[in-house]
PDB file of C-alpha atoms and ligand atoms in Angstrom:
ATOM      1  CA  MET T   1     -13.086   8.352 -13.431  1.00 85.00           C
ATOM      2  CA  LYS T   2      -9.317   7.468 -12.600  1.00 96.00           C
ATOM      3  CA  LYS T   3      -8.432   3.811 -12.567  1.00 98.00           C
ATOM      4  CA  CYS T   4      -6.325   1.766 -10.333  1.00 98.00           C
ATOM      5  CA  ILE T   5      -4.570  -1.379  -9.766  1.00 98.00           C
ATOM      6  CA  ILE T   6      -4.034  -2.996  -6.302  1.00 98.00           C
ATOM      7  CA  LEU T   7      -0.906  -5.022  -5.696  1.00 98.00           C
ATOM      8  CA  ILE T   8      -1.043  -7.562  -2.841  1.00 98.00           C
ATOM      9  CA  SER T   9       1.152 -10.582  -1.742  1.00 98.00           C
ATOM     10  CA  GLY T  10      -0.993 -12.032   1.103  1.00 97.00           C
ATOM     11  CA  ARG T  11      -3.975 -12.072   3.249  1.00 97.00           C
ATOM     12  CA  GLY T  12      -5.475  -8.871   1.718  1.00 98.00           C
ATOM     13  CA  SER T  13      -7.245  -7.471   4.781  1.00 98.00           C
ATOM     14  CA  ASN T  14      -6.451  -3.883   3.362  1.00 98.00           C
ATOM     15  CA  LEU T  15      -7.972  -4.882  -0.054  1.00 98.00           C
ATOM     16  CA  GLN T  16     -11.084  -5.971   1.546  1.00 98.00           C
ATOM     17  CA  SER T  17     -11.405  -2.593   3.460  1.00 98.00           C
ATOM     18  CA  ILE T  18     -10.701  -0.709   0.237  1.00 98.00           C
ATOM     19  CA  LEU T  19     -13.296  -2.638  -1.629  1.00 98.00           C
ATOM     20  CA  LYS T  20     -15.901  -1.613   1.009  1.00 97.00           C
ATOM     21  CA  LYS T  21     -15.363   1.967   0.712  1.00 97.00           C
ATOM     22  CA  ILE T  22     -14.459   2.752  -2.996  1.00 96.00           C
ATOM     23  CA  ASP T  23     -16.105   2.098  -6.356  1.00 96.00           C
ATOM     24  CA  LYS T  24     -15.277  -1.165  -7.494  1.00 96.00           C
ATOM     25  CA  LYS T  25     -15.496   0.091 -11.029  1.00 96.00           C
ATOM     26  CA  SER T  26     -12.325   2.126 -10.635  1.00 97.00           C
ATOM     27  CA  ILE T  27     -10.362  -1.128  -9.876  1.00 98.00           C
ATOM     28  CA  VAL T  28      -9.014  -2.641 -13.114  1.00 98.00           C
ATOM     29  CA  ALA T  29      -7.123  -5.455 -11.526  1.00 98.00           C
ATOM     30  CA  VAL T  30      -5.705  -6.840  -8.346  1.00 98.00           C
ATOM     31  CA  MET T  31      -2.154  -8.091  -9.077  1.00 98.00           C
ATOM     32  CA  THR T  32       0.108 -10.226  -7.022  1.00 98.00           C
ATOM     33  CA  ASP T  33       3.679 -11.725  -6.958  1.00 97.00           C
ATOM     34  CA  ASN T  34       2.261 -14.646  -4.835  1.00 97.00           C
ATOM     35  CA  PRO T  35       0.139 -17.224  -6.581  1.00 97.00           C
ATOM     36  CA  ASN T  36      -1.246 -18.384  -3.028  1.00 97.00           C
ATOM     37  CA  ALA T  37      -2.174 -14.894  -1.771  1.00 98.00           C
ATOM     38  CA  MET T  38      -5.371 -15.104   0.256  1.00 98.00           C
ATOM     39  CA  GLY T  39      -6.358 -11.722  -1.070  1.00 98.00           C
ATOM     40  CA  LEU T  40      -6.866 -13.102  -4.689  1.00 98.00           C
ATOM     41  CA  LEU T  41      -9.877 -14.955  -3.209  1.00 98.00           C
ATOM     42  CA  ILE T  42     -11.278 -11.521  -2.038  1.00 98.00           C
ATOM     43  CA  ALA T  43     -10.697 -10.161  -5.629  1.00 98.00           C
ATOM     44  CA  LYS T  44     -12.509 -13.046  -7.122  1.00 98.00           C
ATOM     45  CA  LYS T  45     -15.505 -12.795  -4.925  1.00 98.00           C
ATOM     46  CA  ASN T  46     -15.920  -9.298  -5.870  1.00 98.00           C
ATOM     47  CA  GLU T  47     -15.434 -10.121  -9.602  1.00 97.00           C
ATOM     48  CA  ILE T  48     -12.381  -8.108 -10.025  1.00 98.00           C
ATOM     49  CA  GLU T  49      -9.830  -9.312 -12.601  1.00 98.00           C
ATOM     50  CA  THR T  50      -6.659 -10.823 -10.967  1.00 98.00           C
ATOM     51  CA  CYS T  51      -3.320 -11.128 -12.419  1.00 98.00           C
ATOM     52  CA  ILE T  52      -0.283 -13.034 -11.082  1.00 98.00           C
ATOM     53  CA  VAL T  53       3.215 -11.945 -12.007  1.00 97.00           C
ATOM     54  CA  SER T  54       5.349 -14.996 -10.714  1.00 92.00           C
ATOM     55  CA  LYS T  55       8.701 -14.299  -9.036  1.00 90.00           C
ATOM     56  CA  THR T  56      11.440 -16.038 -11.144  1.00 84.00           C
ATOM     57  CA  THR T  57      15.019 -16.709 -10.264  1.00 84.00           C
ATOM     58  CA  ASN T  58      15.751 -14.291 -12.936  1.00 91.00           C
ATOM     59  CA  LYS T  59      15.085 -10.937 -10.977  1.00 91.00           C
ATOM     60  CA  GLN T  60      15.330  -8.912 -13.979  1.00 93.00           C
ATOM     61  CA  LYS T  61      12.647 -10.948 -15.702  1.00 94.00           C
ATOM     62  CA  PHE T  62      10.371 -10.453 -12.678  1.00 95.00           C
ATOM     63  CA  LYS T  63      10.858  -6.584 -13.045  1.00 95.00           C
ATOM     64  CA  ASP T  64      10.180  -6.466 -16.490  1.00 95.00           C
ATOM     65  CA  ASP T  65       7.077  -8.846 -16.451  1.00 96.00           C
ATOM     66  CA  LEU T  66       5.708  -6.690 -13.651  1.00 97.00           C
ATOM     67  CA  TYR T  67       6.437  -3.423 -15.360  1.00 97.00           C
ATOM     68  CA  ASN T  68       4.740  -4.861 -18.756  1.00 97.00           C
ATOM     69  CA  LYS T  69       1.730  -6.139 -16.931  1.00 97.00           C
ATOM     70  CA  ILE T  70       1.191  -2.905 -15.036  1.00 98.00           C
ATOM     71  CA  LEU T  71       1.604  -0.892 -18.225  1.00 97.00           C
ATOM     72  CA  PHE T  72      -1.003  -3.238 -19.939  1.00 98.00           C
ATOM     73  CA  TYR T  73      -3.539  -2.157 -17.491  1.00 98.00           C
ATOM     74  CA  LYS T  74      -2.932   1.618 -17.961  1.00 97.00           C
ATOM     75  CA  PRO T  75      -3.642   2.430 -14.319  1.00 98.00           C
ATOM     76  CA  ASP T  76      -3.712   6.243 -13.199  1.00 98.00           C
ATOM     77  CA  LEU T  77      -2.967   4.994  -9.568  1.00 98.00           C
ATOM     78  CA  ILE T  78      -0.925   2.123  -8.385  1.00 98.00           C
ATOM     79  CA  ILE T  79      -2.011   0.925  -4.828  1.00 98.00           C
ATOM     80  CA  LEU T  80       0.411  -1.330  -2.799  1.00 98.00           C
ATOM     81  CA  ALA T  81      -1.698  -3.123  -0.179  1.00 98.00           C
ATOM     82  CA  GLY T  82       0.792  -5.442   1.465  1.00 97.00           C
ATOM     83  CA  PHE T  83       2.916  -6.151  -1.579  1.00 98.00           C
ATOM     84  CA  MET T  84       6.216  -7.414  -0.694  1.00 95.00           C
ATOM     85  CA  SER T  85       8.462  -6.844  -3.619  1.00 96.00           C
ATOM     86  CA  ILE T  86      10.114  -3.852  -4.271  1.00 94.00           C
ATOM     87  CA  LEU T  87       9.080  -1.849  -7.512  1.00 96.00           C
ATOM     88  CA  SER T  88      11.788  -1.159 -10.033  1.00 96.00           C
ATOM     89  CA  GLU T  89      12.999   2.326 -10.646  1.00 97.00           C
ATOM     90  CA  LYS T  90      11.409   2.146 -13.988  1.00 97.00           C
ATOM     91  CA  ILE T  91       7.859   1.762 -12.639  1.00 97.00           C
ATOM     92  CA  VAL T  92       8.369   4.337  -9.907  1.00 98.00           C
ATOM     93  CA  ASN T  93       9.780   6.937 -12.235  1.00 98.00           C
ATOM     94  CA  GLU T  94       7.065   6.306 -14.686  1.00 97.00           C
ATOM     95  CA  PHE T  95       4.207   6.572 -12.172  1.00 98.00           C
ATOM     96  CA  TYR T  96       5.374   8.817  -9.490  1.00 98.00           C
ATOM     97  CA  PRO T  97       3.671  10.507  -7.739  1.00 98.00           C
ATOM     98  CA  ASN T  98       0.710   8.164  -8.373  1.00 98.00           C
ATOM     99  CA  ILE T  99       1.848   4.960  -6.269  1.00 98.00           C
ATOM    100  CA  LEU T 100       0.436   4.704  -2.715  1.00 98.00           C
ATOM    101  CA  ASN T 101       1.695   2.557   0.128  1.00 98.00           C
ATOM    102  CA  ILE T 102       0.453   1.844   3.664  1.00 98.00           C
ATOM    103  CA  HIS T 103       3.327   1.117   6.324  1.00 98.00           C
ATOM    104  CA  PRO T 104       2.536  -0.196   9.856  1.00 98.00           C
ATOM    105  CA  SER T 105       4.614   2.463  11.540  1.00 98.00           C
ATOM    106  CA  LEU T 106       4.734   6.255  12.256  1.00 98.00           C
ATOM    107  CA  LEU T 107       7.385   6.922   9.505  1.00 98.00           C
ATOM    108  CA  PRO T 108      10.051   8.045   9.315  1.00 97.00           C
ATOM    109  CA  LYS T 109      10.335   5.853  12.352  1.00 98.00           C
ATOM    110  CA  PHE T 110      10.562   2.182  11.830  1.00 98.00           C
ATOM    111  CA  ALA T 111      10.633   1.781   8.127  1.00 98.00           C
ATOM    112  CA  GLY T 112      11.162  -1.516   6.777  1.00 97.00           C
ATOM    113  CA  LEU T 113       9.859  -4.959   8.135  1.00 96.00           C
ATOM    114  CA  ASN T 114       8.915  -6.313  11.681  1.00 98.00           C
ATOM    115  CA  THR T 115       7.763  -3.008  12.956  1.00 98.00           C
ATOM    116  CA  HIS T 116       5.667  -4.180  15.786  1.00 98.00           C
ATOM    117  CA  SER T 117       8.418  -5.885  17.725  1.00 98.00           C
ATOM    118  CA  ARG T 118      10.930  -3.192  16.865  1.00 98.00           C
ATOM    119  CA  VAL T 119       8.570  -0.660  18.235  1.00 98.00           C
ATOM    120  CA  LEU T 120       8.208  -2.558  21.546  1.00 98.00           C
ATOM    121  CA  LYS T 121      11.883  -3.313  21.826  1.00 98.00           C
ATOM    122  CA  ALA T 122      12.513   0.426  21.510  1.00 98.00           C
ATOM    123  CA  ASN T 123      10.046   1.320  24.364  1.00 98.00           C
ATOM    124  CA  GLU T 124       8.107   3.616  22.177  1.00 98.00           C
ATOM    125  CA  ILE T 125       5.019   5.455  23.720  1.00 98.00           C
ATOM    126  CA  ASN T 126       3.121   5.663  20.273  1.00 98.00           C
ATOM    127  CA  HIS T 127       2.833   3.415  17.388  1.00 98.00           C
ATOM    128  CA  GLY T 128       0.427   3.637  14.160  1.00 98.00           C
ATOM    129  CA  CYS T 129       0.691   3.479  10.433  1.00 98.00           C
ATOM    130  CA  THR T 130       1.429   5.791   7.570  1.00 98.00           C
ATOM    131  CA  VAL T 131       0.047   6.286   4.109  1.00 98.00           C
ATOM    132  CA  HIS T 132       2.655   7.645   1.782  1.00 98.00           C
ATOM    133  CA  ILE T 133       3.613   8.006  -1.918  1.00 98.00           C
ATOM    134  CA  VAL T 134       6.081   5.662  -3.178  1.00 98.00           C
ATOM    135  CA  ASP T 135       9.394   6.803  -4.263  1.00 98.00           C
ATOM    136  CA  ASN T 136      12.747   4.907  -5.085  1.00 97.00           C
ATOM    137  CA  GLY T 137      13.742   4.553  -1.275  1.00 96.00           C
ATOM    138  CA  ILE T 138      12.264   2.100   1.269  1.00 95.00           C
ATOM    139  CA  ASP T 139       9.332   3.642   2.893  1.00 96.00           C
ATOM    140  CA  THR T 140      10.766   7.184   2.353  1.00 97.00           C
ATOM    141  CA  GLY T 141       8.276   8.935  -0.149  1.00 98.00           C
ATOM    142  CA  PRO T 142       6.140  11.943   0.725  1.00 98.00           C
ATOM    143  CA  PHE T 143       3.615  11.393   3.710  1.00 98.00           C
ATOM    144  CA  ILE T 144       0.015  11.701   3.072  1.00 98.00           C
ATOM    145  CA  THR T 145      -1.511  10.927   6.429  1.00 98.00           C
ATOM    146  CA  GLN T 146      -0.880   8.799   9.714  1.00 98.00           C
ATOM    147  CA  LYS T 147      -2.920   7.418  12.467  1.00 98.00           C
ATOM    148  CA  ALA T 148      -1.341   6.712  15.966  1.00 98.00           C
ATOM    149  CA  LEU T 149      -2.321   4.738  18.965  1.00 98.00           C
ATOM    150  CA  LEU T 150      -0.941   4.580  22.555  1.00 98.00           C
ATOM    151  CA  ILE T 151       1.024   1.595  23.301  1.00 98.00           C
ATOM    152  CA  LYS T 152      -0.318  -0.428  26.202  1.00 98.00           C
ATOM    153  CA  LYS T 153       1.941  -2.242  28.724  1.00 97.00           C
ATOM    154  CA  SER T 154       0.134  -5.455  27.815  1.00 98.00           C
ATOM    155  CA  ASP T 155       0.947  -5.113  24.064  1.00 98.00           C
ATOM    156  CA  THR T 156       2.701  -7.962  22.228  1.00 98.00           C
ATOM    157  CA  PRO T 157       3.749  -7.605  18.463  1.00 98.00           C
ATOM    158  CA  GLU T 158       0.721  -9.558  17.787  1.00 98.00           C
ATOM    159  CA  SER T 159      -1.861  -7.203  19.616  1.00 98.00           C
ATOM    160  CA  LEU T 160      -0.017  -4.342  17.967  1.00 98.00           C
ATOM    161  CA  GLU T 161      -0.587  -5.869  14.593  1.00 98.00           C
ATOM    162  CA  LYS T 162      -4.148  -6.312  15.130  1.00 98.00           C
ATOM    163  CA  ARG T 163      -4.719  -2.626  16.557  1.00 98.00           C
ATOM    164  CA  VAL T 164      -2.486  -0.990  13.939  1.00 98.00           C
ATOM    165  CA  LEU T 165      -4.256  -3.054  11.221  1.00 98.00           C
ATOM    166  CA  ALA T 166      -7.687  -1.640  12.388  1.00 98.00           C
ATOM    167  CA  LEU T 167      -6.264   1.817  11.947  1.00 98.00           C
ATOM    168  CA  GLU T 168      -4.921   1.067   8.474  1.00 98.00           C
ATOM    169  CA  HIS T 169      -8.255  -0.122   7.368  1.00 98.00           C
ATOM    170  CA  THR T 170      -9.755   3.306   8.387  1.00 98.00           C
ATOM    171  CA  ILE T 171      -7.358   5.665   6.621  1.00 98.00           C
ATOM    172  CA  TYR T 172      -6.186   3.942   3.497  1.00 98.00           C
ATOM    173  CA  PRO T 173      -9.506   3.674   1.741  1.00 98.00           C
ATOM    174  CA  GLU T 174      -9.874   7.422   2.569  1.00 98.00           C
ATOM    175  CA  VAL T 175      -6.727   8.398   0.830  1.00 98.00           C
ATOM    176  CA  ILE T 176      -7.509   6.266  -2.300  1.00 98.00           C
ATOM    177  CA  LYS T 177     -10.755   7.840  -2.555  1.00 97.00           C
ATOM    178  CA  TRP T 178      -9.124  10.989  -2.405  1.00 98.00           C
ATOM    179  CA  PHE T 179      -6.410  10.249  -5.106  1.00 98.00           C
ATOM    180  CA  LEU T 180      -8.887   8.818  -7.463  1.00 97.00           C
ATOM    181  CA  LYS T 181     -10.486  12.396  -7.672  1.00 97.00           C
ATOM    182  CA  ASN T 182      -7.438  14.944  -6.874  1.00 97.00           C
ATOM    183  CA  ASP T 183      -3.814  15.298  -7.696  1.00 97.00           C
ATOM    184  CA  PRO T 184      -1.419  15.698  -4.834  1.00 98.00           C
ATOM    185  CA  ILE T 185       0.653  18.834  -4.321  1.00 98.00           C
ATOM    186  CA  ILE T 186       3.930  17.840  -2.497  1.00 98.00           C
ATOM    187  CA  LYS T 187       6.142  20.284  -0.322  1.00 98.00           C
ATOM    188  CA  ASN T 188       9.091  19.242   1.883  1.00 97.00           C
ATOM    189  CA  ASN T 189       8.073  15.496   1.424  1.00 96.00           C
ATOM    190  CA  VAL T 190       4.520  16.065   2.482  1.00 97.00           C
ATOM    191  CA  VAL T 191       1.302  15.925   0.610  1.00 98.00           C
ATOM    192  CA  ILE T 192      -0.061  19.405   1.558  1.00 98.00           C
ATOM    193  CA  ASN T 193      -3.521  19.339   0.077  1.00 98.00           C
ATOM    194  CA  PHE T 194      -4.825  16.001   0.996  1.00 97.00           C
ATOM    195  CA  LYS T 195      -8.047  16.449   3.062  1.00 90.00           C
ATOM    196  CA  GLN T 196      -9.994  13.660   4.923  1.00 83.00           C
TER     197      GLN T 196
HETATM  198  C1  GRF H   1      -0.106  -4.368   6.386  1.00 52.01           C
HETATM  199  O1  GRF H   1       0.306  -4.417   7.738  1.00 52.01           O
HETATM  200  C2  GRF H   1       0.433  -3.149   5.716  1.00 52.01           C
HETATM  201  O2  GRF H   1       0.588  -1.990   6.440  1.00 52.01           O
HETATM  202  C3  GRF H   1       1.796  -3.742   5.220  1.00 52.01           C
HETATM  203  O3  GRF H   1       1.339  -5.155   4.906  1.00 52.01           O
HETATM  204  C4  GRF H   1       0.242  -5.547   5.423  1.00 52.01           C
HETATM  205  C5  GRF H   1      -0.723  -6.143   4.621  1.00 52.01           C
HETATM  206  O4  GRF H   1      -1.792  -6.744   5.339  1.00 52.01           O
HETATM  207  N1  GRF H   1       2.232  -3.128   4.069  1.00 52.01           N
HETATM  208  P1  GRF H   1      -2.961  -7.182   4.427  1.00 52.01           P
HETATM  209  O5  GRF H   1      -2.497  -8.095   3.384  1.00 52.01           O
HETATM  210  O6  GRF H   1      -3.650  -5.954   3.808  1.00 52.01           O
HETATM  211  O7  GRF H   1      -3.834  -7.806   5.463  1.00 52.01           O
END
């Protein structure tokens, strides 16, 4: 069985949804850059090893610490679930294409932060989330799958966050399950063999 580590920085709702759907034995650790991440409690409740890599003023040291800790766990797959630090090129180059991320927009639209308010400002019709492989760009790696919703007149950034998060919780565990058993074939920046 392939092994994964899950990287979080905050509340960990995606972590929770992943834990409900995949075999916990395949998760070797939950790692964070934030000692106060609520998601750590979820990991502990589920008896999963946790690991804190604290951010220091020395950016290179943080990058090195993160790299060394990840290597220590020897994961086949790295899962970003609300991890707010950018992975170093060294990590990405070593693990590509086995790093996954979920992003709250229909990429390539709205890469980066604050997607829900930006989508509303842009008068979009649709919004949603994307699961993709992480490369060295910001939210630019090969697409695996997306799920969309129609924006309502009454939507606010908060309501959109809630509605998109519910979609995230349905698609991310399915992708992870698949990656734990399969290897991706990538063509034109899309994973062409992923089947839900
Ligand atoms: C989610 O919106 C995810 O798309 C983004 O960060 C947020 C993490 O939320 N990458 P949670 O910590 O999983 O609740």
